[in-house]
mmCIF file of C-alpha atoms in Angstrom:
data_model
loop_
_atom_site.group_PDB
_atom_site.id
_atom_site.type_symbol
_atom_site.label_atom_id
_atom_site.label_comp_id
_atom_site.label_asym_id
_atom_site.label_seq_id
_atom_site.Cartn_x
_atom_site.Cartn_y
_atom_site.Cartn_z
ATOM 1 C CA UNK A 1 -0.332 -0.065 -0.205
ATOM 2 C CA UNK A 2 2.525 2.084 0.425
ATOM 3 C CA UNK A 3 2.557 3.420 -3.398
ATOM 4 C CA UNK A 4 -0.384 4.651 -3.453
ATOM 5 C CA UNK A 5 -0.016 7.047 -0.457
ATOM 6 C CA UNK A 6 2.844 8.966 -2.029
ATOM 7 C CA UNK A 7 0.967 9.787 -5.049
ATOM 8 C CA UNK A 8 -0.727 12.520 -2.643
ATOM 9 C CA UNK A 9 1.092 16.017 -2.361
ATOM 10 C CA UNK A 10 1.837 17.453 0.788
ATOM 11 C CA UNK A 11 -0.676 19.673 1.335
ATOM 12 C CA UNK A 12 -2.621 16.147 1.935
ATOM 13 C CA UNK A 13 -4.707 16.820 -1.443
ATOM 14 C CA UNK A 14 -4.771 14.780 -4.725
ATOM 15 C CA UNK A 15 -5.259 15.971 -7.623
ATOM 16 C CA UNK A 16 -8.149 18.496 -6.364
ATOM 17 C CA UNK A 17 -10.207 15.970 -4.845
ATOM 18 C CA UNK A 18 -11.865 16.964 -1.336
ATOM 19 C CA UNK A 19 -10.426 20.327 -0.677
ATOM 20 C CA UNK A 20 -11.691 22.359 -3.944
ATOM 21 C CA UNK A 21 -14.520 23.213 -5.701
ATOM 22 C CA UNK A 22 -13.362 21.206 -9.066
ATOM 23 C CA UNK A 23 -12.540 18.321 -7.184
ATOM 24 C CA UNK A 24 -16.118 18.187 -5.006
ATOM 25 C CA UNK A 25 -17.969 18.228 -8.567
ATOM 26 C CA UNK A 26 -15.564 15.742 -9.839
ATOM 27 C CA UNK A 27 -17.096 12.517 -8.315
ATOM 28 C CA UNK A 28 -13.949 10.073 -9.909
ATOM 29 C CA UNK A 29 -11.357 12.387 -8.039
ATOM 30 C CA UNK A 30 -13.558 12.422 -4.367
ATOM 31 C CA UNK A 31 -13.781 8.777 -5.082
ATOM 32 C CA UNK A 32 -9.623 8.516 -5.463
ATOM 33 C CA UNK A 33 -9.374 11.048 -2.089
ATOM 34 C CA UNK A 34 -11.949 8.655 -0.358
ATOM 35 C CA UNK A 35 -9.182 5.942 -1.172
ATOM 36 C CA UNK A 36 -6.051 7.212 -0.462
ATOM 37 C CA UNK A 37 -7.368 8.794 3.003
ATOM 38 C CA UNK A 38 -7.987 4.982 3.858
ATOM 39 C CA UNK A 39 -4.846 3.805 2.604
ATOM 40 C CA UNK A 40 -3.303 6.529 5.040
ATOM 41 C CA UNK A 41 -5.546 5.837 7.671
ATOM 42 C CA UNK A 42 -4.936 1.820 7.456
ATOM 43 C CA UNK A 43 -0.523 2.589 7.565
ATOM 44 C CA UNK A 44 -0.888 4.570 10.274
ATOM 45 C CA UNK A 45 -2.823 1.783 12.464
ATOM 46 C CA UNK A 46 -6.261 4.499 12.602
ATOM 47 C CA UNK A 47 -8.571 1.060 11.444
ATOM 48 C CA UNK A 48 -12.226 2.793 12.527
ATOM 49 C CA UNK A 49 -11.293 5.715 9.865
ATOM 50 C CA UNK A 50 -9.455 3.860 7.616
ATOM 51 C CA UNK A 51 -12.509 1.336 7.652
ATOM 52 C CA UNK A 52 -15.048 4.268 7.474
ATOM 53 C CA UNK A 53 -13.218 5.818 4.267
ATOM 54 C CA UNK A 54 -13.240 2.276 2.491
ATOM 55 C CA UNK A 55 -16.933 1.788 3.520
ATOM 56 C CA UNK A 56 -18.078 5.047 2.195
ATOM 57 C CA UNK A 57 -15.667 4.077 -1.319
ATOM 58 C CA UNK A 58 -17.808 1.097 -1.832
ATOM 59 C CA UNK A 59 -21.536 3.051 -1.164
ATOM 60 C CA UNK A 60 -20.219 5.191 -4.081
ATOM 61 C CA UNK A 61 -19.286 2.658 -5.839
ATOM 62 C CA UNK A 62 -22.391 0.228 -5.651
ATOM 63 C CA UNK A 63 -22.780 -3.164 -5.270
ATOM 64 C CA UNK A 64 -23.048 -2.855 -9.413
ATOM 65 C CA UNK A 65 -19.687 -0.828 -9.721
ATOM 66 C CA UNK A 66 -16.486 -1.426 -11.638
ATOM 67 C CA UNK A 67 -15.647 -5.463 -10.468
ATOM 68 C CA UNK A 68 -11.929 -4.466 -10.374
ATOM 69 C CA UNK A 69 -12.769 -1.967 -8.201
ATOM 70 C CA UNK A 70 -14.978 -3.958 -5.623
ATOM 71 C CA UNK A 71 -12.514 -6.513 -5.463
ATOM 72 C CA UNK A 72 -9.574 -4.788 -3.969
ATOM 73 C CA UNK A 73 -12.091 -2.700 -1.799
ATOM 74 C CA UNK A 74 -13.579 -5.945 -0.447
ATOM 75 C CA UNK A 75 -10.314 -7.293 -0.304
ATOM 76 C CA UNK A 76 -9.233 -4.270 1.853
ATOM 77 C CA UNK A 77 -12.011 -4.210 4.056
ATOM 78 C CA UNK A 78 -12.365 -7.752 4.897
ATOM 79 C CA UNK A 79 -8.712 -6.844 6.921
ATOM 80 C CA UNK A 80 -10.448 -3.821 8.517
ATOM 81 C CA UNK A 81 -13.206 -5.820 10.506
ATOM 82 C CA UNK A 82 -13.233 -6.700 13.821
ATOM 83 C CA UNK A 83 -15.980 -8.697 13.969
ATOM 84 C CA UNK A 84 -14.822 -12.698 12.254
ATOM 85 C CA UNK A 85 -18.155 -12.605 10.389
ATOM 86 C CA UNK A 86 -17.941 -9.494 8.860
ATOM 87 C CA UNK A 87 -14.777 -10.430 8.011
ATOM 88 C CA UNK A 88 -15.739 -13.697 6.219
ATOM 89 C CA UNK A 89 -18.588 -11.508 4.584
ATOM 90 C CA UNK A 90 -16.288 -8.629 2.878
ATOM 91 C CA UNK A 91 -13.413 -11.611 1.913
ATOM 92 C CA UNK A 92 -16.955 -13.428 0.390
ATOM 93 C CA UNK A 93 -17.588 -10.660 -1.545
ATOM 94 C CA UNK A 94 -13.985 -10.349 -2.822
ATOM 95 C CA UNK A 95 -13.974 -13.428 -4.332
ATOM 96 C CA UNK A 96 -17.280 -12.778 -6.207
ATOM 97 C CA UNK A 97 -15.632 -10.285 -7.508
ATOM 98 C CA UNK A 98 -12.489 -11.732 -8.598
ATOM 99 C CA UNK A 99 -14.654 -14.106 -10.040
ATOM 100 C CA UNK A 100 -16.638 -12.335 -12.690
ATOM 101 C CA UNK A 101 -13.202 -10.348 -13.052
ATOM 102 C CA UNK A 102 -12.244 -10.683 -16.314
ATOM 103 C CA UNK A 103 -8.566 -11.196 -17.765
ATOM 104 C CA UNK A 104 -8.626 -7.800 -19.752
ATOM 105 C CA UNK A 105 -10.104 -5.537 -17.007
ATOM 106 C CA UNK A 106 -7.422 -6.360 -14.502
ATOM 107 C CA UNK A 107 -4.851 -5.982 -17.285
ATOM 108 C CA UNK A 108 -6.087 -2.551 -17.800
ATOM 109 C CA UNK A 109 -5.250 -1.985 -14.628
ATOM 110 C CA UNK A 110 -1.395 -3.700 -14.452
ATOM 111 C CA UNK A 111 -0.740 -4.516 -18.006
ATOM 112 C CA UNK A 112 0.818 -7.991 -15.953
ATOM 113 C CA UNK A 113 -1.564 -8.532 -13.497
ATOM 114 C CA UNK A 114 -3.647 -11.827 -14.041
ATOM 115 C CA UNK A 115 -6.775 -12.464 -12.006
ATOM 116 C CA UNK A 116 -5.493 -16.157 -10.981
ATOM 117 C CA UNK A 117 -2.813 -14.820 -9.147
ATOM 118 C CA UNK A 118 -5.119 -12.647 -6.776
ATOM 119 C CA UNK A 119 -7.309 -16.448 -5.684
ATOM 120 C CA UNK A 120 -3.907 -17.517 -3.264
ATOM 121 C CA UNK A 121 -4.705 -14.872 -1.408
ATOM 122 C CA UNK A 122 -8.605 -14.726 -1.533
ATOM 123 C CA UNK A 123 -8.455 -18.258 -0.378
ATOM 124 C CA UNK A 124 -5.846 -17.918 2.342
ATOM 125 C CA UNK A 125 -7.601 -15.363 4.093
ATOM 126 C CA UNK A 126 -11.069 -16.807 3.739
ATOM 127 C CA UNK A 127 -9.347 -20.332 5.294
ATOM 128 C CA UNK A 128 -8.266 -18.005 8.175
ATOM 129 C CA UNK A 129 -12.028 -16.295 8.344
ATOM 130 C CA UNK A 130 -13.270 -20.232 8.621
ATOM 131 C CA UNK A 131 -10.689 -20.757 11.204
ATOM 132 C CA UNK A 132 -11.356 -17.894 13.531
ATOM 133 C CA UNK A 133 -15.736 -18.874 13.295
ATOM 134 C CA UNK A 134 -14.444 -22.651 14.555
ATOM 135 C CA UNK A 135 -15.354 -24.465 11.114
ATOM 136 C CA UNK A 136 -12.220 -25.825 10.566
ATOM 137 C CA UNK A 137 -13.312 -27.745 7.989
ATOM 138 C CA UNK A 138 -14.125 -25.282 6.111
ATOM 139 C CA UNK A 139 -10.543 -23.723 6.892
ATOM 140 C CA UNK A 140 -8.970 -26.509 4.915
ATOM 141 C CA UNK A 141 -11.168 -26.510 2.241
ATOM 142 C CA UNK A 142 -10.020 -22.909 1.338
ATOM 143 C CA UNK A 143 -6.432 -23.597 1.909
ATOM 144 C CA UNK A 144 -6.295 -26.535 -0.323
ATOM 145 C CA UNK A 145 -7.755 -24.216 -2.808
ATOM 146 C CA UNK A 146 -5.039 -21.696 -1.710
ATOM 147 C CA UNK A 147 -2.646 -24.164 -2.111
ATOM 148 C CA UNK A 148 -3.520 -24.796 -5.787
ATOM 149 C CA UNK A 149 -3.279 -21.757 -6.906
ATOM 150 C CA UNK A 150 -0.142 -20.781 -5.811
ATOM 151 C CA UNK A 151 1.706 -21.496 -8.889
ATOM 152 C CA UNK A 152 -0.563 -18.248 -10.632
ATOM 153 C CA UNK A 153 2.117 -16.142 -8.114
ATOM 154 C CA UNK A 154 5.192 -15.126 -9.584
ATOM 155 C CA UNK A 155 8.450 -15.113 -7.646
ATOM 156 C CA UNK A 156 8.974 -12.197 -5.358
ATOM 157 C CA UNK A 157 8.378 -10.542 -1.461
ATOM 158 C CA UNK A 158 4.859 -10.813 -1.922
ATOM 159 C CA UNK A 159 4.601 -14.207 -2.924
ATOM 160 C CA UNK A 160 6.862 -15.620 -0.611
ATOM 161 C CA UNK A 161 4.797 -13.853 2.604
ATOM 162 C CA UNK A 162 1.767 -16.029 1.246
ATOM 163 C CA UNK A 163 3.309 -19.189 0.566
ATOM 164 C CA UNK A 164 5.371 -19.017 3.809
ATOM 165 C CA UNK A 165 1.737 -18.231 5.049
ATOM 166 C CA UNK A 166 -0.096 -21.177 3.455
ATOM 167 C CA UNK A 167 2.968 -23.439 5.134
ATOM 168 C CA UNK A 168 1.990 -21.458 9.105
ATOM 169 C CA UNK A 169 -2.060 -21.976 8.664
ATOM 170 C CA UNK A 170 -1.355 -25.285 7.569
ATOM 171 C CA UNK A 171 0.534 -26.818 10.602
ATOM 172 C CA UNK A 172 -1.712 -24.716 12.764
ATOM 173 C CA UNK A 173 -4.836 -27.267 10.783
ATOM 174 C CA UNK A 174 -2.938 -30.067 11.654
#
């Protein structure tokens, strides 16, 4: 997330959104500002503020909003929940959005981005949710889905972290 927060100017304003009359008139810039506010709040450990910002962005996007945005936003929102049931619901929304995401749409964000690479993390999160909720069989099922999709990940630090988390959760579920 750190590269996103650097997009804002030193004044705390991003491209006129939020602070200027032009920003208030541009719904896209207003949404971007809400998203960046949420990222910055999360990075500073202000979970409730981050959650409120992302929930406002979710409301602005709507259930029929861009599927890529919904996937990413639901993924963020799941991590910000205090209640494991709410976390599970947001993770389910993220997975449902990923299931609707086309390769072409993902590539408009980043040319090398593959939808398949979303699944290890999404299924890992669901496995963790089910374990928190005392559902080890469902946790194992989601963990195996995560493990089967690991080949979609590139060889980088993020992917190594996902692989390690899969191994650690597998050990906890034994």
